XYZ file of C-alpha atoms in Angstrom:
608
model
C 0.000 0.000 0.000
C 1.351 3.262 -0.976
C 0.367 6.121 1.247
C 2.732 9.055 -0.581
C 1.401 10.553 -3.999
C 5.007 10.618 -5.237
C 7.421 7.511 -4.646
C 10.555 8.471 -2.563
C 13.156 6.113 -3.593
C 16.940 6.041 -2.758
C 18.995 7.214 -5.918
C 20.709 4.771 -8.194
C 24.887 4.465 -7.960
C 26.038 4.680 -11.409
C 24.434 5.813 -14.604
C 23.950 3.997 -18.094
C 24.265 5.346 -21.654
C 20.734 5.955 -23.243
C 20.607 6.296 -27.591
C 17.527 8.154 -28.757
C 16.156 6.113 -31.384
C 16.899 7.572 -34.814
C 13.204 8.623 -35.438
C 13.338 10.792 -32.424
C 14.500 13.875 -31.781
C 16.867 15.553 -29.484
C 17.758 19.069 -28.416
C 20.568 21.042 -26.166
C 17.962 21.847 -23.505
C 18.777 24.602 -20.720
C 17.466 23.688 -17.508
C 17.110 25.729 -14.475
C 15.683 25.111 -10.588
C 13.029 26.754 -9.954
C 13.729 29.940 -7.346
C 13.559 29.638 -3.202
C 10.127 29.931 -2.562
C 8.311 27.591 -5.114
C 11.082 24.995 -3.827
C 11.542 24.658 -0.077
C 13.221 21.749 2.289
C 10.760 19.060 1.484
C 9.327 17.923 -1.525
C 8.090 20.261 -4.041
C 6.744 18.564 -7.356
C 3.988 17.827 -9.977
C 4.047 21.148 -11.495
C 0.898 22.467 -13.558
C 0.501 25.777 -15.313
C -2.536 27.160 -15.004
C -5.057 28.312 -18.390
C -3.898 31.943 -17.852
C -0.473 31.141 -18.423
C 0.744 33.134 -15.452
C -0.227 30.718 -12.363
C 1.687 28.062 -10.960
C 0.237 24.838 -9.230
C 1.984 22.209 -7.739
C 2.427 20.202 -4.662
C 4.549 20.139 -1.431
C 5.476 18.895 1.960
C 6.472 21.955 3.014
C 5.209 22.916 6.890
C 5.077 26.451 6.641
C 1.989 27.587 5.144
C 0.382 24.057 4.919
C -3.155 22.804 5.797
C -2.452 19.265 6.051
C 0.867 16.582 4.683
C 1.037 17.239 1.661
C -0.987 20.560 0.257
C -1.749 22.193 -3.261
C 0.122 25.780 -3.700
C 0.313 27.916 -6.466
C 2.847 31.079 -7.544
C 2.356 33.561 -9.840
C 3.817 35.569 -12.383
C 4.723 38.952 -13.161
C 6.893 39.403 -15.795
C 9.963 37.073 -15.656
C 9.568 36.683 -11.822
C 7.587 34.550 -9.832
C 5.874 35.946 -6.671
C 2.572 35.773 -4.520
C 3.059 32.125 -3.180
C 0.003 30.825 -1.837
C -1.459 27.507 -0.380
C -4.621 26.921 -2.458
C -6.987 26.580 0.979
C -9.802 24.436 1.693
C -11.897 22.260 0.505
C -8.866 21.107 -2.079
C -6.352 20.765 0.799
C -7.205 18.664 3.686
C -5.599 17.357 6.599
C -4.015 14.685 4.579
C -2.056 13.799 1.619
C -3.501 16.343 -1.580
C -2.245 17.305 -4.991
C -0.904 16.345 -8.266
C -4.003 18.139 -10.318
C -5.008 17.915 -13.982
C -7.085 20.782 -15.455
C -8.422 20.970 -18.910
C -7.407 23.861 -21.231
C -10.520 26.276 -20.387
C -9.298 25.593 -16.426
C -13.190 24.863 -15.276
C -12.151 22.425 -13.233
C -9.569 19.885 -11.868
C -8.806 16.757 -11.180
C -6.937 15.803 -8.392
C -5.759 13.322 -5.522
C -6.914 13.097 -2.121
C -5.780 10.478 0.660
C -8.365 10.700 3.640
C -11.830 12.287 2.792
C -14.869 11.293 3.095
C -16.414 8.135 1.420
C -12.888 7.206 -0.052
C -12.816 3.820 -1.658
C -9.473 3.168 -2.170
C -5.980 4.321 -0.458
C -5.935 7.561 -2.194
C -8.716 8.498 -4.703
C -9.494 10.958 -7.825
C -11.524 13.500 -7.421
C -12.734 16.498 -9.698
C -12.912 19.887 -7.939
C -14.578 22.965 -9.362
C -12.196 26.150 -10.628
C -13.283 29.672 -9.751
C -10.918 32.114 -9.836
C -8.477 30.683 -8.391
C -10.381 28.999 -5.662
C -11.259 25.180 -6.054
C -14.896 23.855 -4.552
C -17.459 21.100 -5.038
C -15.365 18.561 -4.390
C -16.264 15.498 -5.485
C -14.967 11.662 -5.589
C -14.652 10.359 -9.518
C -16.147 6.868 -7.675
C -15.473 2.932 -8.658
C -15.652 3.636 -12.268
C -12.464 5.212 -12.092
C -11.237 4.771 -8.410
C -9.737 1.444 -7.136
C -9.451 0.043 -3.509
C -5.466 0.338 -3.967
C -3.433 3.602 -5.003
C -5.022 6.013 -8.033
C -3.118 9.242 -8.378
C -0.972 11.628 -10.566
C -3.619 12.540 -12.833
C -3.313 14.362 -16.901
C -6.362 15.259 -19.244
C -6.175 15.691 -22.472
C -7.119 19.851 -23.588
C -10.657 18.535 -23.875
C -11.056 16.704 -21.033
C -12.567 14.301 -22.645
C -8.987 11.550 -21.561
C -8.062 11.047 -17.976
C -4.374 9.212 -17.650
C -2.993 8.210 -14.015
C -1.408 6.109 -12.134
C -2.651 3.126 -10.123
C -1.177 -0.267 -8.706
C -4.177 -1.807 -8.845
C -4.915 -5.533 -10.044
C -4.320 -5.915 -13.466
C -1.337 -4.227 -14.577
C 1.892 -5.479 -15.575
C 4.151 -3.993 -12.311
C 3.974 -2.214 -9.694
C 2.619 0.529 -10.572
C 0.913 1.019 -14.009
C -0.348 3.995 -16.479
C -3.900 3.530 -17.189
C -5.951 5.892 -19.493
C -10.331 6.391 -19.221
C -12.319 8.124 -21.548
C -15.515 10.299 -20.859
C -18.821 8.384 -21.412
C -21.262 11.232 -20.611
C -21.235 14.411 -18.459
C -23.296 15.465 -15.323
C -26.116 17.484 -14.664
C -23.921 20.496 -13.869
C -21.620 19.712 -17.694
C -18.262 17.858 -16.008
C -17.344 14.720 -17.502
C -17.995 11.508 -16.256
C -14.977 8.631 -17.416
C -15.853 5.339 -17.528
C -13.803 2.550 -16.797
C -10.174 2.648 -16.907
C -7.776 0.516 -18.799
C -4.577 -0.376 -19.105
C -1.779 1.578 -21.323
C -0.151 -2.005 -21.935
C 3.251 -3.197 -22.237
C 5.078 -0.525 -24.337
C 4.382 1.839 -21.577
C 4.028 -0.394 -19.016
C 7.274 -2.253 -17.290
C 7.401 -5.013 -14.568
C 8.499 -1.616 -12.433
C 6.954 1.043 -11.746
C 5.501 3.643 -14.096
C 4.190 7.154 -13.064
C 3.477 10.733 -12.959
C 2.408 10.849 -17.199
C 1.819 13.622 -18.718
C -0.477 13.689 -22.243
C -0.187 16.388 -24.883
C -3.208 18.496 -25.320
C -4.277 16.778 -28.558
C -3.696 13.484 -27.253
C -0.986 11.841 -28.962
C 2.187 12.388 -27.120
C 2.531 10.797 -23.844
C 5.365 11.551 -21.179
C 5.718 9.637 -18.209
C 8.305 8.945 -15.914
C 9.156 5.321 -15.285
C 12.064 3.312 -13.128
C 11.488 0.004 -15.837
C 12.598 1.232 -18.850
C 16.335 1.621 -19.078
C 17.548 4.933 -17.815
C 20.070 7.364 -16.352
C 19.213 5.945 -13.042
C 16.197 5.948 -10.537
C 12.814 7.088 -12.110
C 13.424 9.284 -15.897
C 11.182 10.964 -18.059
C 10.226 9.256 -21.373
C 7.692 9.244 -24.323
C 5.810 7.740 -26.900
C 3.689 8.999 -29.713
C 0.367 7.272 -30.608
C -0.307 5.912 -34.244
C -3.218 3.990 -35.655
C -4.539 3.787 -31.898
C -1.155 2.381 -30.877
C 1.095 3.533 -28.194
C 4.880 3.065 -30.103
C 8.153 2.820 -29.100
C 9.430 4.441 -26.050
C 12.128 7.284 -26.068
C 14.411 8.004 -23.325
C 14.411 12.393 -22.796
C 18.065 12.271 -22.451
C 20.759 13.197 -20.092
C 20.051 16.989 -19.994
C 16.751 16.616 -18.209
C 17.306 12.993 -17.003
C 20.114 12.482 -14.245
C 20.961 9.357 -12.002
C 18.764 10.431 -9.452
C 14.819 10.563 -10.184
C 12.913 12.874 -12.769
C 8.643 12.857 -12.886
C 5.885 15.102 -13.367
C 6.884 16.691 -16.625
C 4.620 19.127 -17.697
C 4.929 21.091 -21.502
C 2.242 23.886 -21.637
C 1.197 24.693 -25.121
C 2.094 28.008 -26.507
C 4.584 28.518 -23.592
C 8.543 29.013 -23.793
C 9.444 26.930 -21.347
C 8.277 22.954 -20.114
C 8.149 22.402 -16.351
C 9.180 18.919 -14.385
C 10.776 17.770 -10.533
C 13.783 16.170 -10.237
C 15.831 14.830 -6.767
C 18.871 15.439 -8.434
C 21.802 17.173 -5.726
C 21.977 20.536 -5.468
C 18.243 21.122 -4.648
C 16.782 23.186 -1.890
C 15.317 19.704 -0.607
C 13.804 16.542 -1.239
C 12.662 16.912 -4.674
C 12.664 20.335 -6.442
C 10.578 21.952 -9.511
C 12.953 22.807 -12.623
C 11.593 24.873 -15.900
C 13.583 23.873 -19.037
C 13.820 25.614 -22.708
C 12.962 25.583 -25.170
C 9.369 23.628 -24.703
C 9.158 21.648 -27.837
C 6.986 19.154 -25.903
C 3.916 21.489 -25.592
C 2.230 21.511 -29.603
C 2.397 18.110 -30.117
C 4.202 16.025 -33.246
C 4.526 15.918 -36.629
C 6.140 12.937 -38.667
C 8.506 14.061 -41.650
C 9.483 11.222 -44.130
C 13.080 11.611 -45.527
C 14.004 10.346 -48.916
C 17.802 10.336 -50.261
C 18.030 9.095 -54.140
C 19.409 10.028 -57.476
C 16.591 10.834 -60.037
C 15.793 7.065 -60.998
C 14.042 7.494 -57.767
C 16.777 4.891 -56.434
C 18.417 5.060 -52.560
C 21.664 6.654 -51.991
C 23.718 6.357 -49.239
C 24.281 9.683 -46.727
C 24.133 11.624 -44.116
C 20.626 13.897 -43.292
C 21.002 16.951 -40.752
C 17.530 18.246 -39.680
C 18.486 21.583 -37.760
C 15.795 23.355 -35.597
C 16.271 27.090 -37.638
C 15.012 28.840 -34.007
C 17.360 27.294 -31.402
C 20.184 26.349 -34.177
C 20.115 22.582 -32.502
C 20.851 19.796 -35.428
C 17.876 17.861 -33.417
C 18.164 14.770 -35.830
C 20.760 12.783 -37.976
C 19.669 10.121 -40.674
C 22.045 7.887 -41.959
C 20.825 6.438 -45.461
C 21.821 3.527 -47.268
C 21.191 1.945 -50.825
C 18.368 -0.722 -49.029
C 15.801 1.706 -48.313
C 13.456 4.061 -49.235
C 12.246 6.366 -46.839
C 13.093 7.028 -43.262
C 10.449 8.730 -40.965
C 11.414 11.419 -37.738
C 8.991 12.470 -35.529
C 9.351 16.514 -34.942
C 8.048 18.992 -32.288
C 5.267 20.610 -34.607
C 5.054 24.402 -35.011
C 8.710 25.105 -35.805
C 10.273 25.425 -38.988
C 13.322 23.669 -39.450
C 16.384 23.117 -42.746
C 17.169 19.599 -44.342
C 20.125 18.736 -45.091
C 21.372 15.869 -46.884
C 24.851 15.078 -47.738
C 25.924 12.323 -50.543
C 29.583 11.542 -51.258
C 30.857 13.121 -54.484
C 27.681 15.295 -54.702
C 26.644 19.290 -53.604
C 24.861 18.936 -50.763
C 21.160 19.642 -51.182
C 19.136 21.703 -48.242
C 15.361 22.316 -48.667
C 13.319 24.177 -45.790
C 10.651 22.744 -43.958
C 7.794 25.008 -42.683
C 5.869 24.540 -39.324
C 4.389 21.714 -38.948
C 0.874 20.584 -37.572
C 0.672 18.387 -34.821
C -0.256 15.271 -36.513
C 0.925 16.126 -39.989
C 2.719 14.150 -41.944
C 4.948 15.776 -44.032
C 7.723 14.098 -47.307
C 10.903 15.506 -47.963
C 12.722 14.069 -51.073
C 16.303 14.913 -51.380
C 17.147 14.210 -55.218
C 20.357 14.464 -56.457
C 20.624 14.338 -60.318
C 23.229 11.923 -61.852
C 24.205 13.690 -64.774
C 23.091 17.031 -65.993
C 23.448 17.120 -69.942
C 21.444 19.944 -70.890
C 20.103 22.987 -69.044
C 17.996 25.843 -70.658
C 18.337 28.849 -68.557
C 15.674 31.554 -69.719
C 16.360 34.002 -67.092
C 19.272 35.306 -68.788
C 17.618 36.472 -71.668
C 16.283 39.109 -69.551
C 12.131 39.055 -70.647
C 9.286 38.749 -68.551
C 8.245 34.701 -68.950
C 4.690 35.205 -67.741
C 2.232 38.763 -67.826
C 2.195 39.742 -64.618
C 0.148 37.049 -62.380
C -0.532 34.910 -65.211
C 0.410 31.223 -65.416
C 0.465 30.088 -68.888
C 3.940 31.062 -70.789
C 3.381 34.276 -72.958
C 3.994 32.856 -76.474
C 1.773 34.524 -79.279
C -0.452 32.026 -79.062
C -1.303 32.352 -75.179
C -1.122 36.250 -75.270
C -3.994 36.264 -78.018
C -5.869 33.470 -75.448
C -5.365 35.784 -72.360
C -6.948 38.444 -74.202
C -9.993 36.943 -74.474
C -9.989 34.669 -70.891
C -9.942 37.989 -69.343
C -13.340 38.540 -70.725
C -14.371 35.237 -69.512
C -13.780 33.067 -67.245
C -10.811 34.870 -65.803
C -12.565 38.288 -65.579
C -12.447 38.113 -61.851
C -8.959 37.454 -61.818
C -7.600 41.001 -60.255
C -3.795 39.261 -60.381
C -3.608 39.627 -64.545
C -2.516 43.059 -65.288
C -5.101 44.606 -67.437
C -3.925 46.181 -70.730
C -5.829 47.555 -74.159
C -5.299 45.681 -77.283
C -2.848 47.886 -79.133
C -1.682 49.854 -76.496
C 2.046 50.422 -75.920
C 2.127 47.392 -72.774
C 0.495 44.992 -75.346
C 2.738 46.292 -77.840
C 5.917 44.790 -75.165
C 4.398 41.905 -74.516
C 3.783 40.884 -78.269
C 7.053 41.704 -78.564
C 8.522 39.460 -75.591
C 6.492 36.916 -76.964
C 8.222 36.658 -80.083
C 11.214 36.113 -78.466
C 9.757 33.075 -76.475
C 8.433 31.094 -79.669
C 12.116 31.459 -80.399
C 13.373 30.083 -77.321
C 10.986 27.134 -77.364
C 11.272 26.546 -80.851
C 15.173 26.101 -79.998
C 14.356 24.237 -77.389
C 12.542 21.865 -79.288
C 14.986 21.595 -82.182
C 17.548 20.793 -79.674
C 15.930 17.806 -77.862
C 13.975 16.467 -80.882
C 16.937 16.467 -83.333
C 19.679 15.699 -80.958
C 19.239 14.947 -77.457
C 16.220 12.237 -77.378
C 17.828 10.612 -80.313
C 21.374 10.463 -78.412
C 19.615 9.511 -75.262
C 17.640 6.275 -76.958
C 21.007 5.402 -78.698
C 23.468 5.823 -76.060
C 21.557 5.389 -72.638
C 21.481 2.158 -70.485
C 18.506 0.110 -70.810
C 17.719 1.242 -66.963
C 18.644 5.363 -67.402
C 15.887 7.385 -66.751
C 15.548 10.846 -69.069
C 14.231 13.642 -65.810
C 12.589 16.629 -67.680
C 12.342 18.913 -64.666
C 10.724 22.686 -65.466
C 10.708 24.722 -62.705
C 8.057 27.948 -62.208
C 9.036 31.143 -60.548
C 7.373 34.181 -58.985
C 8.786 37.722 -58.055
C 9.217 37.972 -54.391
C 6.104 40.535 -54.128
C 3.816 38.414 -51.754
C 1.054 36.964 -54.023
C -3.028 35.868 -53.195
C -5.324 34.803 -55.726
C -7.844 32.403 -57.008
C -7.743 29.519 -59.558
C -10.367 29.931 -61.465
C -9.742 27.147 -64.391
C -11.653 23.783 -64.654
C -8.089 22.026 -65.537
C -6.581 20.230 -62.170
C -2.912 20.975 -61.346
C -0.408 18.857 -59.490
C 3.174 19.741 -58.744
C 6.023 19.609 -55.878
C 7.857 21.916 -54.385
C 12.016 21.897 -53.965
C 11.376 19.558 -50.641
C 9.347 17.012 -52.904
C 6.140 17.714 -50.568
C 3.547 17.360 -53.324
C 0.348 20.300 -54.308
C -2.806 19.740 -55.871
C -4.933 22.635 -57.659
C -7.865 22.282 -58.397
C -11.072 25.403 -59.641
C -11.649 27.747 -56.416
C -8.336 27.355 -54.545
C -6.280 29.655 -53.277
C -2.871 30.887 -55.084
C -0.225 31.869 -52.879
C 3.562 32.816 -54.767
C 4.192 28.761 -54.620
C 1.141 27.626 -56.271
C 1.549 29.968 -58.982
C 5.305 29.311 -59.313
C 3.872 25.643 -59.444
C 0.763 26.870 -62.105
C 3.741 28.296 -64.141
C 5.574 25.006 -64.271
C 2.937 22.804 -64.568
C 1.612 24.851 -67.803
C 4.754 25.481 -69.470
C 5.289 21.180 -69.127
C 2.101 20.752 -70.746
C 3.223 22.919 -73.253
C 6.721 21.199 -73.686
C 5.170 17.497 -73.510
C 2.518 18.653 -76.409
C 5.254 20.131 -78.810
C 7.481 17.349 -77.862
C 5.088 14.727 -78.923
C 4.035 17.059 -82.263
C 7.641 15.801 -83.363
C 5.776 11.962 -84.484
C 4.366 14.045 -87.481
C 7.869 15.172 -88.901
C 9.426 11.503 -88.366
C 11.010 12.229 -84.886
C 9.172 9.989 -82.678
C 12.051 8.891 -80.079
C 10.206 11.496 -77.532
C 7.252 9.516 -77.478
C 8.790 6.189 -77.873
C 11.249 6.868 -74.683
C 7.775 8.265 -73.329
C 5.496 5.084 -74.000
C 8.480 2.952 -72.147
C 8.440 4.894 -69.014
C 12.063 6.305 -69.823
C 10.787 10.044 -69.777
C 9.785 11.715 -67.024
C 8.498 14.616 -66.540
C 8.832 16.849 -63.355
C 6.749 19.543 -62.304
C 8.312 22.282 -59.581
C 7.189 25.190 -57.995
C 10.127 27.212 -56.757
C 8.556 29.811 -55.645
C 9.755 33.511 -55.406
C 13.045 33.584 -57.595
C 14.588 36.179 -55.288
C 17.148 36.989 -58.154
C 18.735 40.796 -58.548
C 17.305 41.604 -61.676
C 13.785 43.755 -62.205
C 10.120 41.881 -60.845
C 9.190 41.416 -64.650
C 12.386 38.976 -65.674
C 11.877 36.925 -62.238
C 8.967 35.506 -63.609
C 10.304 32.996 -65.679
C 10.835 28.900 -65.581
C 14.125 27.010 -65.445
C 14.020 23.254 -67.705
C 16.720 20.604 -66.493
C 17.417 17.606 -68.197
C 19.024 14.717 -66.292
C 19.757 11.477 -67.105
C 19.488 9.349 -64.062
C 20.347 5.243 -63.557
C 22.259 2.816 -65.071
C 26.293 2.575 -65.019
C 27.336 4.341 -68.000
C 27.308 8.349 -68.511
C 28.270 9.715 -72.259
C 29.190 13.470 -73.104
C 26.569 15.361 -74.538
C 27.391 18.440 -76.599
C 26.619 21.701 -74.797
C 23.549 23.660 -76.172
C 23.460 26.957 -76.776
C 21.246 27.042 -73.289
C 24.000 25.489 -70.978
């Protein structure tokens, strides 16, 4: 029978060497005790910030100030100081053991332990206690559904409330002490949830020790708990595990910043706050057990999962090295190590952050893509490609000529300036992003002009690949090469919103490899119309390219047919170049040949 909320064990001699596992992350924490006055002689612990983001619960043994053994307090804050330490009173404190709470994220109410009211049913019981201002009242006992006649403490709900977690060595678990998780099944007459019966977190969380004090992200899918079973730094350490598919996986040691030999629980990682809160009995302490804050909080917005992919462009593995770096904090908070037998490679990352990929291949340039923030629950791809062999590259920035008119997506040949004409007077007449110009008038005048010189460009374009560099490719390639036509779409870096307003669907990727699809009615930021720009100027490439069948040339579609062409769609994005808005709206076309074991020279084009 266990008649403390918090275990106080004697510290382990000795330490052992914890690995993360390689689809975790890990970061150069700073961590810092909590001042005199929130820690004290005794035992200060299970740490819970408040909705308001400026109060302070958490239990002690401290005498001075105390109702009963062990009472709730809170602290709060003003500024970067904490001040205003008060015991949090009757009818939540008694003359026994009280503490460890759980509040939802509106703060209505709490859930808590108690050790000696009233109508207990077990050792120490759950109760919920209404929040008002500050003050906690109507207490009242969760009963058998959720209470046990053994120990059932250290409570966490999920932002909802809807999820209670604890702790309980009742029957049924696998140790001593066990997590166990129960969900709401209705509410009372007065709107708190009612949780039915518990059940057990099972044997990924669960040791033939003793597991406590968890602690469950506010959408539910990251739990932290402390546990003395799984192997550690010593005595009790903080660890996690992410749910997927309804599955609790693998279990990851926090590490040796915030874990020590001696015992870490009670970790708590507000969302939307700098810094995650935990107690630790590590020397050096004001007492027993003392409250620590740590930076930065990546615990408190949950997890995304980014997939990592390292090939050439036959889409086959290479071996290398992947740095994910944490662009805020300037931690490299993951390393992948690639190899020629596989594919992808996942990482789990604290969502909400934005973060640079970085993958490094023997012989090659090293390749580094950002990542934006992440959602909590996202699942995100980055593909690292690195081309084999580069034979031909058509550069149409440098002949200094607006590519596109103005917000427009389609390349401005003659052809597609006589078609945007009339669109505008259609269906793109709501389409405020296409600069508006008379027929005739001097800006039509440039753009007919500009468009001459783009049939010229793509009518070189064409001669080149049709007349020398398909027909080299089908006659010189490996059976297994792969021909990558990749046309990249830019934007000028003046921040871009707009509508699609076409029937035609659009799919493209960006330079991670995270895939886009358009379709009528959504929204255009300066990537999808970088994208819009590639994708049309591809579908303008494939149809001349496959035009060449009626002149005798029919290697392009031939190549094509055998799945030997392949055609790659970017969106870049803002060019960011020095030259004028006009001439940064413009595509880039790559050809690569990609797989097999032998590389030929190709002639350079007047584009290289």
């Amino acid at each position: 029978m266990k008649r403390l909320l918090i275990a106080l064990i004697l510290l382990a001699s000795g330490s052992c060497e914890v690995l993360f596992a390689q689809n975790f992350f890990h970061y150069n924490y700073e961590v810092t005790r909590m001042p005199t006055g929130i820690n004290s002689a005794e035992n200060d612990y299970a740490p819970v910030l408040g909705s308001d983001g400026n109060t302070l619960y958490f239990t002690s043994y401290r005498s001075e100030g105390s109702i009963g053994e062990a009472d709730l307090f809170s602290v709060s804050r003003s500024g970067p100081d904490w001040t205003r330490l008060f015991n949090s009173g009757t009818p939540i404190n008694s003359k026994g053991n009280d503490g460890t709470v759980a509040m939802p994220a509106n703060g209505s109410f709490v859930v808590f332990a108690s050790e000696k009211r009233p109508g207990k049913i077990g050792d120490t019981d759950l109760h919920l206690a209404v929040a008002d201002g500050g003050r906690f009242t109507d207490i009242r006992n969760l009963g058998e559904s959720v209470n046990s006649k053994e120990w059932d403490s250290h409570p966490s709900l999920t932002a909802d409330g809807s999820t209670l977690y604890f702790a309980s060595d009742r029957n049924g678990g696998y140790g001593g002490t066990d997590i166990w998780v129960a969900k709401k099944i209705g509410q009372t007459q007065d709107g708190f949830p009612i949780w039915g019966n518990p059940e057990n977190l099972g044997p990924v969380i669960n040791t033939d020790e003793d597991e406590r004090s968890p602690f469950i992200s506010g959408d539910g899918s990251t739990l932290f708990f402390s546990s003395e079973g799984h192997d550690g730094f010593g005595g009790y350490d903080l660890f996690m595990s992410i749910k997927s598919v309804g599955d609790w996986k693998e279990v990851a040691n926090l590490g040796s910043i915030i874990n020590s030999s001696a015992d870490e629980m009670f970790l708590f990682a507000p969302q939307d706050n700098k810094a995650f809160f935990f107690s630790s009995s590590r020397p050096g302490g004001s007492g027993k057990m003392d409250i620590f804050s740590g930076t930065p909080n990546i615990f408190g917005s949950g997890l995304f999962q980014v997939t990592v992919n390292v090939s050439d462009s036959a889409n086959r593995p290479l071996p290398g090295v992947v740095f994910i770096v944490d662009r805020e904090s300037g931690d490299t908070v993951a390393t992948v190590v690639t190899d020629v037998g596989q594919k992808d490679y996942e990482i789990n990352l604290p969502a909400d952050r934005i973060y640079s990929v970085t993958g490094n291949v023997q012989g090659r340039k090293p390749i580094t893509v950002e990542l934006e923030r992440g959602r909590a629950h996202e699942t995100r791809r980055v593909a690292l490609t690195f081309d084999n062999f580069t034979f031909a590259e058509f550069d149409l920035a440098k002949y200094n000529i607006p590519f596109f008119v103005t917000g427009y997506y389609r390349p401005n040949t003659s052809e597609s300036l006589q078609e945007l004409l009339e669109l505008r007077d259609g269906k793109l007449k709501d389409a405020k992003y296409i600069e508006r110009f008379a027929k005739g008038s001097q800006r039509h005048k440039e753009y007919v002009e500009y468009a001459k010189v783009i049939d010229q460009m793509l009518g070189t374009i064409y001669s080149t690949a049709v007349n020398d560099l398909f027909p080299r490719f089908a006659r010189e390639a490996a059976p297994d090469e792969v021909l990558e036509i990749r046309v990249t779409g830019y934007t000028d870096p003046q921040p871009f919103i707009g509508t699609y307003y076409e029937s035609e669907p659009v799919r493209f990727i960006d330079n991670a490899g995270i895939e886009y699809n358009l379709k009528k009615g959504s929204r255009i930021t300066n990537l999808a119309l970088s994208g819009l720009r590639a994708w049309y100027a591809a579908q303008q490439l494939d149809e001349m390219f496959e035009g060449a069948v009626k002149e005798g040339k029919g290697e392009y579609q031939t190549l094509k047919d055998a799945g030997r062409i392949r055609l790659v769609v970017v969106g870049g994005g803002p060019s960011n170049d020095l030259g004028s808005f006009e001439t940064q709206r413009r595509i880039g076309i790559t050809m690569v040949k990609a797989g097999g074991s032998t590389e030929f020279d190709m002639n350079n084009t007047e584009f290289k």
